[in-house]
Tab-separated table of C-alpha atoms and ligand atoms in Angstrom:
chain	number	residue	atom	x	y	z
I	19	UNK	CA	5.169	5.761	30.291
I	20	UNK	CA	8.101	6.947	32.477
I	21	UNK	CA	10.343	9.793	31.361
I	22	UNK	CA	13.140	7.298	30.729
I	23	UNK	CA	10.982	5.256	28.412
I	24	UNK	CA	9.844	8.274	26.470
I	25	UNK	CA	11.786	7.939	23.219
I	26	UNK	CA	11.698	11.677	22.619
I	27	UNK	CA	13.242	12.694	25.922
I	28	UNK	CA	15.873	9.970	25.754
I	29	UNK	CA	16.891	10.901	22.306
I	30	UNK	CA	17.233	14.587	23.026
I	31	UNK	CA	19.618	13.750	25.884
I	32	UNK	CA	21.656	11.427	23.691
I	33	UNK	CA	21.880	13.736	20.689
I	34	UNK	CA	23.990	16.209	22.680
I	35	UNK	CA	23.445	19.250	20.507
I	36	UNK	CA	24.296	22.590	22.074
I	37	UNK	CA	20.596	23.295	22.490
I	38	UNK	CA	20.013	19.878	24.034
I	39	UNK	CA	22.846	20.237	26.567
I	40	UNK	CA	21.692	23.704	27.545
I	41	UNK	CA	18.176	22.446	27.983
I	42	UNK	CA	19.264	19.595	30.220
I	43	UNK	CA	21.491	21.728	32.445
I	44	UNK	CA	19.316	24.778	32.906
I	45	UNK	CA	15.723	23.639	33.140
I	46	UNK	CA	13.481	20.643	32.907
I	47	UNK	CA	11.824	21.043	29.545
I	48	UNK	CA	8.307	19.893	28.946
I	49	UNK	CA	7.844	16.921	26.672
I	50	UNK	CA	6.560	19.299	24.046
I	51	UNK	CA	9.681	21.491	24.130
I	52	UNK	CA	11.899	18.420	23.831
I	53	UNK	CA	9.832	17.150	20.960
I	54	UNK	CA	10.562	20.260	18.938
I	55	UNK	CA	14.347	19.935	19.204
I	56	UNK	CA	14.711	16.221	18.392
I	57	UNK	CA	14.559	14.700	14.937
I	58	UNK	CA	11.542	12.574	14.265
I	59	UNK	CA	12.577	8.995	13.626
I	60	UNK	CA	10.671	6.981	11.019
I	61	UNK	CA	11.103	3.249	10.576
I	62	UNK	CA	10.634	2.352	6.909
I	63	UNK	CA	9.958	-1.376	6.989
I	64	UNK	CA	9.546	-2.435	3.359
I	65	UNK	CA	10.687	-5.089	0.886
I	66	UNK	CA	14.021	-4.074	-0.653
I	67	UNK	CA	14.669	-7.587	-2.003
I	68	UNK	CA	12.551	-10.317	-3.602
I	69	UNK	CA	9.470	-10.141	-5.832
I	70	UNK	CA	8.163	-6.914	-4.200
I	71	UNK	CA	11.505	-5.008	-4.129
I	72	UNK	CA	10.472	-2.493	-6.809
I	73	UNK	CA	7.314	-1.711	-4.816
I	74	UNK	CA	9.319	-1.016	-1.650
I	75	UNK	CA	11.753	1.196	-3.531
I	76	UNK	CA	9.013	3.265	-5.168
I	77	UNK	CA	7.207	3.771	-1.852
I	78	UNK	CA	10.475	4.900	-0.242
I	79	UNK	CA	11.561	7.241	-3.029
I	80	UNK	CA	8.139	8.873	-3.342
I	81	UNK	CA	7.886	9.343	0.445
I	82	UNK	CA	11.249	11.124	0.383
I	83	UNK	CA	10.252	13.176	-2.659
I	84	UNK	CA	7.155	14.431	-0.841
I	85	UNK	CA	9.189	15.157	2.276
I	86	UNK	CA	11.545	17.321	0.228
I	87	UNK	CA	8.530	19.126	-1.277
I	88	UNK	CA	7.209	20.030	2.183
I	89	UNK	CA	10.602	21.427	3.204
I	90	UNK	CA	12.281	18.316	4.640
I	91	UNK	CA	10.444	18.560	7.982
I	92	UNK	CA	7.323	17.118	9.598
I	93	UNK	CA	5.639	19.387	12.115
I	94	UNK	CA	8.784	21.494	12.230
I	95	UNK	CA	11.066	18.572	13.033
I	96	UNK	CA	13.773	17.123	10.832
I	97	UNK	CA	13.368	13.493	9.870
I	98	UNK	CA	15.713	10.559	10.361
I	99	UNK	CA	15.016	7.229	8.635
I	100	UNK	CA	15.800	3.707	9.737
I	101	UNK	CA	15.305	1.432	6.712
I	102	UNK	CA	14.756	-2.278	7.132
I	103	UNK	CA	14.330	-4.886	4.376
I	104	UNK	CA	11.413	-7.061	5.511
I	105	UNK	CA	12.004	-9.499	2.611
I	106	UNK	CA	8.206	-9.991	2.383
I	107	UNK	CA	8.757	-12.711	4.985
I	108	UNK	CA	5.762	-12.990	7.352
I	109	UNK	CA	7.541	-15.070	10.034
I	110	UNK	CA	9.995	-12.185	10.607
I	111	UNK	CA	7.396	-9.412	10.535
I	112	UNK	CA	6.684	-9.050	14.233
I	113	UNK	CA	10.315	-9.293	15.341
I	114	UNK	CA	11.466	-6.753	12.769
I	115	UNK	CA	8.766	-4.262	13.769
I	116	UNK	CA	9.519	-4.809	17.476
I	117	UNK	CA	13.221	-4.176	16.847
I	118	UNK	CA	12.458	-0.881	15.116
I	119	UNK	CA	10.323	0.262	18.039
I	120	UNK	CA	12.252	-0.981	21.064
I	121	UNK	CA	15.870	-0.979	19.845
I	122	UNK	CA	15.972	1.709	17.163
I	123	UNK	CA	13.360	3.766	19.048
I	124	UNK	CA	11.463	4.917	15.969
I	125	UNK	CA	8.591	7.330	16.600
I	126	UNK	CA	6.567	6.149	13.597
I	127	UNK	CA	6.382	2.853	11.712
I	128	UNK	CA	5.767	3.015	7.957
I	129	UNK	CA	5.204	-0.315	6.194
I	130	UNK	CA	4.712	-2.525	4.400
I	131	UNK	CA	3.825	-4.123	1.039
I	132	UNK	CA	3.037	-7.755	1.984
I	133	UNK	CA	-0.193	-8.335	3.924
I	134	UNK	CA	1.238	-11.124	6.108
I	135	UNK	CA	4.173	-8.968	7.200
I	136	UNK	CA	1.930	-5.934	7.747
I	137	UNK	CA	-0.249	-7.887	10.175
I	138	UNK	CA	2.852	-8.480	12.304
I	139	UNK	CA	3.535	-4.742	12.196
I	140	UNK	CA	-0.044	-3.950	13.216
I	141	UNK	CA	0.253	-6.315	16.182
I	142	UNK	CA	3.372	-4.458	17.386
I	143	UNK	CA	1.793	-1.039	16.736
I	144	UNK	CA	-1.090	-2.065	18.996
I	145	UNK	CA	1.139	-3.513	21.720
I	146	UNK	CA	3.571	-0.592	21.782
I	147	UNK	CA	1.021	2.121	20.965
I	148	UNK	CA	3.188	3.415	18.113
I	149	UNK	CA	1.752	5.214	15.093
I	150	UNK	CA	1.693	2.891	12.063
I	151	UNK	CA	0.928	4.040	8.524
I	152	UNK	CA	0.521	1.245	5.965
I	153	UNK	CA	1.501	2.434	2.455
I	154	UNK	CA	0.370	-0.688	0.594
I	155	UNK	CA	-0.557	-4.003	2.264
I	156	UNK	CA	-4.297	-4.501	1.901
I	157	UNK	CA	-5.035	-7.109	4.599
I	158	UNK	CA	-8.636	-6.573	5.684
I	159	UNK	CA	-7.807	-7.152	9.335
I	160	UNK	CA	-5.513	-4.090	9.523
I	161	UNK	CA	-8.526	-1.793	9.259
I	162	UNK	CA	-10.896	-4.538	10.427
I	163	UNK	CA	-10.351	-6.710	13.501
I	164	UNK	CA	-6.982	-5.105	14.268
I	165	UNK	CA	-8.078	-1.511	13.674
I	166	UNK	CA	-6.847	1.011	16.236
I	167	UNK	CA	-6.679	4.789	16.706
I	168	UNK	CA	-2.926	4.689	15.920
I	169	UNK	CA	-3.174	2.565	12.727
I	170	UNK	CA	-3.803	4.189	9.318
I	171	UNK	CA	-3.693	2.934	5.755
I	172	UNK	CA	-3.064	5.200	2.736
I	173	UNK	CA	-3.459	2.507	0.074
I	174	UNK	CA	-6.550	0.228	-0.147
I	175	UNK	CA	-8.027	-2.860	1.435
I	176	UNK	CA	-7.599	-5.988	-0.704
I	177	UNK	CA	-11.360	-6.285	-0.926
I	178	UNK	CA	-11.746	-2.908	-2.681
I	179	UNK	CA	-10.059	-3.383	-6.104
I	180	UNK	CA	-11.375	-6.964	-6.376
I	181	UNK	CA	-14.939	-5.880	-5.592
I	182	UNK	CA	-14.685	-3.124	-8.228
I	183	UNK	CA	-13.893	-5.634	-11.003
I	184	UNK	CA	-16.918	-7.976	-10.709
I	185	UNK	CA	-19.486	-5.719	-12.419
I	186	UNK	CA	-16.927	-4.722	-15.080
I	187	UNK	CA	-16.606	-8.344	-16.186
I	188	UNK	CA	-20.338	-8.994	-16.103
I	189	UNK	CA	-20.901	-5.901	-18.242
I	190	UNK	CA	-18.423	-7.355	-20.740
I	191	UNK	CA	-20.559	-10.508	-20.846
I	192	UNK	CA	-18.010	-12.767	-19.120
I	193	UNK	CA	-20.308	-15.200	-17.368
I	194	UNK	CA	-17.815	-17.778	-16.101
I	195	UNK	CA	-14.210	-17.346	-14.996
I	196	UNK	CA	-11.172	-19.105	-13.623
I	197	UNK	CA	-9.393	-17.209	-10.837
I	198	UNK	CA	-5.703	-17.536	-10.049
I	199	UNK	CA	-3.518	-15.990	-7.331
I	200	UNK	CA	-0.985	-16.548	-4.572
I	201	UNK	CA	-2.109	-18.462	-1.502
I	202	UNK	CA	-1.844	-15.714	1.154
I	203	UNK	CA	-4.186	-13.027	2.545
I	204	UNK	CA	-3.804	-10.565	-0.353
I	205	UNK	CA	-4.643	-13.293	-2.858
I	206	UNK	CA	-7.598	-14.665	-0.898
I	207	UNK	CA	-9.037	-11.234	-0.177
I	208	UNK	CA	-8.691	-9.739	-3.658
I	209	UNK	CA	-10.277	-12.821	-5.205
I	210	UNK	CA	-12.837	-12.735	-2.351
I	211	UNK	CA	-13.857	-9.121	-3.093
I	212	UNK	CA	-14.168	-9.965	-6.781
I	213	UNK	CA	-16.220	-13.094	-6.091
I	214	UNK	CA	-18.631	-11.141	-3.901
I	215	UNK	CA	-19.698	-8.641	-6.561
I	216	UNK	CA	-19.291	-11.012	-9.522
I	217	UNK	CA	-21.406	-13.875	-8.163
I	218	UNK	CA	-24.022	-11.405	-6.827
I	219	UNK	CA	-24.385	-10.211	-10.439
I	220	UNK	CA	-24.849	-13.813	-11.633
I	221	UNK	CA	-21.260	-14.736	-12.582
I	222	UNK	CA	-19.919	-18.239	-12.044
I	223	UNK	CA	-16.463	-19.233	-10.803
I	224	UNK	CA	-15.384	-22.346	-12.701
I	225	UNK	CA	-12.162	-22.968	-10.830
I	226	UNK	CA	-9.957	-21.217	-8.239
I	227	UNK	CA	-6.220	-21.785	-8.628
I	228	UNK	CA	-3.788	-21.011	-5.773
I	229	UNK	CA	0.040	-21.057	-5.769
I	230	UNK	CA	2.270	-20.563	-2.743
I	231	UNK	CA	3.768	-17.049	-2.478
I	232	UNK	CA	6.017	-16.082	-4.295
I	233	UNK	CA	6.063	-19.055	-6.691
I	234	UNK	CA	5.921	-18.366	-10.426
I	235	UNK	CA	5.602	-21.857	-11.931
I	236	UNK	CA	2.422	-20.999	-13.869
I	237	UNK	CA	2.793	-23.325	-16.854
I	238	UNK	CA	0.730	-26.348	-15.776
I	239	UNK	CA	-2.133	-24.112	-14.604
I	240	UNK	CA	-2.182	-22.209	-17.876
I	241	UNK	CA	-2.476	-25.509	-19.746
I	242	UNK	CA	-5.414	-26.388	-17.502
I	243	UNK	CA	-7.057	-22.999	-18.184
I	244	UNK	CA	-6.680	-23.527	-21.941
I	245	UNK	CA	-8.558	-26.826	-21.577
I	246	UNK	CA	-11.297	-25.332	-19.364
I	247	UNK	CA	-11.990	-22.522	-21.870
I	248	UNK	CA	-13.654	-20.078	-19.443
I	249	UNK	CA	-15.073	-16.767	-20.755
I	250	UNK	CA	-12.243	-14.979	-18.921
I	251	UNK	CA	-9.525	-15.271	-16.255
I	252	UNK	CA	-9.263	-13.018	-13.169
I	253	UNK	CA	-5.983	-12.812	-11.216
I	254	UNK	CA	-3.978	-11.034	-8.546
I	255	UNK	CA	-0.204	-11.031	-8.975
I	256	UNK	CA	2.230	-8.173	-8.419
I	257	UNK	CA	5.889	-7.168	-8.744
I	258	UNK	CA	8.264	-9.627	-10.437
I	259	UNK	CA	5.558	-12.315	-10.215
I	260	UNK	CA	3.239	-10.141	-12.333
I	261	UNK	CA	5.925	-9.729	-15.017
I	262	UNK	CA	6.372	-13.501	-15.204
I	263	UNK	CA	2.618	-14.170	-15.237
I	264	UNK	CA	1.871	-11.725	-18.072
I	265	UNK	CA	4.718	-13.159	-20.170
I	266	UNK	CA	3.704	-16.764	-19.488
I	267	UNK	CA	0.019	-16.054	-20.255
I	268	UNK	CA	0.994	-14.742	-23.684
I	269	UNK	CA	3.618	-17.464	-24.130
I	270	UNK	CA	0.992	-20.145	-23.477
I	271	UNK	CA	-1.073	-18.705	-26.351
I	272	UNK	CA	-3.908	-17.471	-24.113
I	273	UNK	CA	-3.547	-13.747	-24.874
I	274	UNK	CA	-6.250	-12.700	-27.326
I	275	UNK	CA	-8.097	-16.003	-26.793
I	276	UNK	CA	-9.228	-15.907	-23.159
I	277	UNK	CA	-9.453	-12.284	-21.952
I	278	UNK	CA	-7.375	-11.526	-18.858
I	279	UNK	CA	-8.786	-9.343	-16.044
I	280	UNK	CA	-7.066	-8.388	-12.804
I	281	UNK	CA	-6.699	-5.950	-9.981
I	282	UNK	CA	-4.470	-3.197	-11.356
I	283	UNK	CA	-1.448	-4.401	-9.378
I	284	UNK	CA	-0.869	-6.850	-12.244
I	285	UNK	CA	0.001	-4.109	-14.719
I	286	UNK	CA	1.102	-1.122	-12.590
I	287	UNK	CA	4.870	-0.672	-12.639
I	288	UNK	CA	5.512	-3.591	-15.017
I	289	UNK	CA	4.401	-2.365	-18.453
I	290	UNK	CA	7.925	-1.506	-19.620
I	291	UNK	CA	9.142	-4.978	-18.670
I	292	UNK	CA	6.349	-6.928	-20.393
I	293	UNK	CA	5.941	-4.921	-23.609
I	294	UNK	CA	3.290	-6.139	-26.013
I	295	UNK	CA	2.343	-9.147	-23.849
I	296	UNK	CA	0.150	-6.929	-21.615
I	297	UNK	CA	-1.954	-5.476	-24.464
I	298	UNK	CA	-5.677	-5.750	-23.795
I	299	UNK	CA	-5.566	-6.615	-20.064
I	300	UNK	CA	-8.498	-4.969	-18.279
I	301	UNK	CA	-8.160	-4.099	-14.604
I	302	UNK	CA	-9.454	-2.013	-11.715
I	303	UNK	CA	-7.373	0.256	-9.491
I	304	UNK	CA	-7.525	3.485	-7.478
I	305	UNK	CA	-4.912	5.174	-9.684
I	306	UNK	CA	-3.717	5.590	-13.263
I	307	UNK	CA	-0.656	7.592	-14.254
I	308	UNK	CA	-2.675	9.346	-16.977
I	309	UNK	CA	-5.165	10.906	-14.512
I	310	UNK	CA	-5.723	14.489	-15.510
I	311	UNK	CA	-5.379	16.478	-12.302
I	312	UNK	CA	-2.707	19.031	-11.329
I	313	UNK	CA	-1.410	17.043	-8.328
I	314	UNK	CA	-0.830	13.988	-10.523
I	315	UNK	CA	0.822	15.987	-13.284
I	316	UNK	CA	3.261	17.547	-10.815
I	317	UNK	CA	3.898	14.191	-9.113
I	318	UNK	CA	4.587	12.288	-12.363
I	319	UNK	CA	7.069	14.932	-13.482
I	320	UNK	CA	8.849	15.217	-10.141
I	321	UNK	CA	9.097	11.463	-9.479
I	322	UNK	CA	10.391	10.691	-12.949
I	323	UNK	CA	12.924	13.518	-12.751
I	324	UNK	CA	14.158	12.346	-9.341
I	325	UNK	CA	14.330	8.601	-10.006
I	326	UNK	CA	14.463	8.171	-13.806
I	327	UNK	CA	11.703	5.580	-13.356
I	328	UNK	CA	8.016	5.784	-14.264
I	329	UNK	CA	5.516	6.349	-11.461
I	330	UNK	CA	3.123	3.659	-10.304
I	331	UNK	CA	0.427	3.197	-7.668
I	332	UNK	CA	3.000	2.166	-5.065
I	333	UNK	CA	4.884	5.436	-5.473
I	334	UNK	CA	1.583	7.317	-5.084
I	335	UNK	CA	0.866	5.511	-1.831
I	336	UNK	CA	4.337	6.385	-0.459
I	337	UNK	CA	3.861	10.009	-1.499
I	338	UNK	CA	0.454	10.194	0.206
I	339	UNK	CA	1.813	8.586	3.378
I	340	UNK	CA	4.189	11.510	3.760
I	341	UNK	CA	1.420	14.017	2.969
I	342	UNK	CA	-0.782	12.522	5.680
I	343	UNK	CA	2.018	12.590	8.262
I	344	UNK	CA	2.885	16.173	7.302
I	345	UNK	CA	-0.708	17.305	7.888
I	346	UNK	CA	-1.082	15.407	11.153
I	347	UNK	CA	2.231	16.489	12.643
I	348	UNK	CA	1.764	20.094	11.557
I	349	UNK	CA	-1.452	20.246	13.573
I	350	UNK	CA	0.377	19.137	16.750
I	351	UNK	CA	3.596	21.074	15.983
I	352	UNK	CA	5.638	17.885	15.787
I	353	UNK	CA	4.472	16.425	19.086
I	354	UNK	CA	4.239	12.754	18.120
I	355	UNK	CA	2.868	11.936	21.574
I	356	UNK	CA	-0.145	14.188	21.050
I	357	UNK	CA	-2.222	11.027	20.596
I	358	UNK	CA	-5.906	11.814	20.199
I	359	UNK	CA	-5.340	15.234	18.555
I	360	UNK	CA	-2.837	13.806	16.093
I	361	UNK	CA	-5.037	10.842	15.217
I	362	UNK	CA	-8.232	12.833	14.841
I	363	UNK	CA	-6.449	15.288	12.538
I	364	UNK	CA	-5.196	12.391	10.425
I	365	UNK	CA	-8.617	10.713	10.429
I	366	UNK	CA	-10.228	13.935	9.127
I	367	UNK	CA	-7.580	14.761	6.542
I	368	UNK	CA	-8.685	14.973	2.928
I	369	UNK	CA	-5.578	13.822	1.103
I	370	UNK	CA	-4.963	15.751	-2.105
I	371	UNK	CA	-3.451	12.773	-3.883
I	372	UNK	CA	-2.268	12.119	-7.447
I	373	UNK	CA	-5.128	9.566	-7.492
I	374	UNK	CA	-7.632	12.372	-6.770
I	375	UNK	CA	-8.781	13.572	-3.357
I	376	UNK	CA	-9.617	10.843	-0.848
I	377	UNK	CA	-10.913	10.671	2.714
I	378	UNK	CA	-10.602	8.119	5.519
I	379	UNK	CA	-13.324	5.842	6.838
I	380	UNK	CA	-13.925	5.442	10.578
I	381	UNK	CA	-11.582	2.425	10.436
I	382	UNK	CA	-8.807	4.597	8.845
I	383	UNK	CA	-8.929	3.051	5.365
I	384	UNK	CA	-9.153	5.223	2.215
I	385	UNK	CA	-12.592	5.904	0.766
I	386	UNK	CA	-11.765	6.360	-2.913
I	387	UNK	CA	-12.749	5.956	-6.539
I	388	UNK	CA	-11.787	2.830	-8.486
I	389	UNK	CA	-11.029	3.191	-12.184
I	390	UNK	CA	-11.501	0.698	-15.024
I	391	UNK	CA	-8.347	0.576	-17.096
I	392	UNK	CA	-7.135	-1.297	-20.149
I	393	UNK	CA	-3.630	-1.686	-21.505
I	394	UNK	CA	-3.477	-0.070	-24.946
I	395	UNK	CA	-0.265	0.892	-26.739
I	396	UNK	CA	1.811	0.011	-23.663
I	397	UNK	CA	-0.230	2.248	-21.323
I	398	UNK	CA	-3.043	1.668	-18.832
I	399	UNK	CA	-5.789	3.780	-20.397
I	400	UNK	CA	-8.659	4.865	-18.135
I	401	UNK	CA	-11.997	3.682	-19.553
I	402	UNK	CA	-14.110	5.115	-16.744
I	403	UNK	CA	-14.902	4.905	-13.044
I	404	UNK	CA	-15.892	1.397	-11.875
I	405	UNK	CA	-17.089	2.458	-8.404
I	406	UNK	CA	-17.129	5.942	-6.899
I	407	UNK	CA	-16.067	6.544	-3.253
I	408	UNK	CA	-15.804	2.848	-2.405
I	409	UNK	CA	-15.443	2.133	1.338
I	410	UNK	CA	-14.188	-1.135	2.793
I	411	UNK	CA	-16.782	-2.941	4.959
I	412	UNK	CA	-14.268	-2.876	7.894
I	413	UNK	CA	-15.504	-6.192	9.268
I	414	UNK	CA	-14.798	-6.571	12.980
I	415	UNK	CA	-13.459	-3.040	13.525
I	416	UNK	CA	-14.504	-1.742	16.947
I	417	UNK	CA	-14.113	1.913	15.881
I	418	UNK	CA	-16.893	1.675	13.285
T	501	PHB	C1	-0.495	-7.332	-0.187
T	501	PHB	O1	0.204	-8.281	0.225
T	501	PHB	O2	-1.401	-6.853	0.495
T	501	PHB	C2	-0.261	-6.777	-1.553
T	501	PHB	C3	0.978	-6.928	-2.162
T	501	PHB	C4	1.204	-6.393	-3.426
T	501	PHB	C5	0.193	-5.702	-4.052
T	501	PHB	C6	-1.048	-5.536	-3.460
T	501	PHB	C7	-1.275	-6.078	-2.194
T	501	PHB	O3	0.416	-5.178	-5.281
């Protein structure tokens, strides 16, 4: 990379602070010295509209909350945000990420929620060698085939919460199920993880129903499920789509008749909106707002005070993204170009998260506990741990 192409040196010249002007006129600063004077620029590429808008907003607000808690700086440098609404639109994913890197000159990409969009971001992160931290999207490829030293995920792989639910259902004696989800990588992979552990334990999938993302015309399928009479139903839906699904499931008279199981994205962040319709849903997730640890207690209080909204898993993932960046950048005193040192610090960080402490696998995906939860009295109550320290298989990752 030439000096001109180095985003840090260019920015420090353009900012024109007194310190910057003095530095330019009196000596040629090292990259490291320049790095300390410039703000660090973070591209927040998230959904701020559409079915996943609430997820994008919670990730953003919790990231900023954590940043304020660590003193408003990362590695001693102030932070500037460029926020971009990715609309959960995969065809625009690559172009939007490229714009953030080449035009807006962000130092770090943070995003996104939707797996299809996140794969576009990962492609750009690899091409441009920019640090990418994924605060939600679970696409297996991100920490699988597309894994790279500069790509980290603070959330989960889609396989993980699905895989955790199979044994839970078998233990409940549910021997045959209908699955239902959106027809895109997150849907395929969450159902895929579930199928793997469920069928290995002897469970049978009666029917797999797929709808295009983000469609919510569930009615005809629910009628079909009523006729099939499986022991249970297992689904992945999230955001506004989850609200509609839970309401329609109850509205179709299935609640209380055919037990509903899911990855915890179905119920997290939507319980206020769905009220009694969610009662009884069992699910698996790497977080629950009732977890009894001091980090979670402080987080729940601070997030609710700052936003007047309840916390959810998406907020936790945004919060932890900032914690990880704070640790990594502290170790290199804000030098985003420190490469190997920065990445190895991040890789070895034990994140003290509201979900409990977690580590990273060699492919940079969280190794974490998955909880069994059930909605009771309008809350996701933790029934126990489904799988301890679950690691994604990281299929195709060359770093493993
Ligand atoms: C994804 O697209 O990977 C995704 C989206 C929403 C969720 C979970 C996963 O709640």
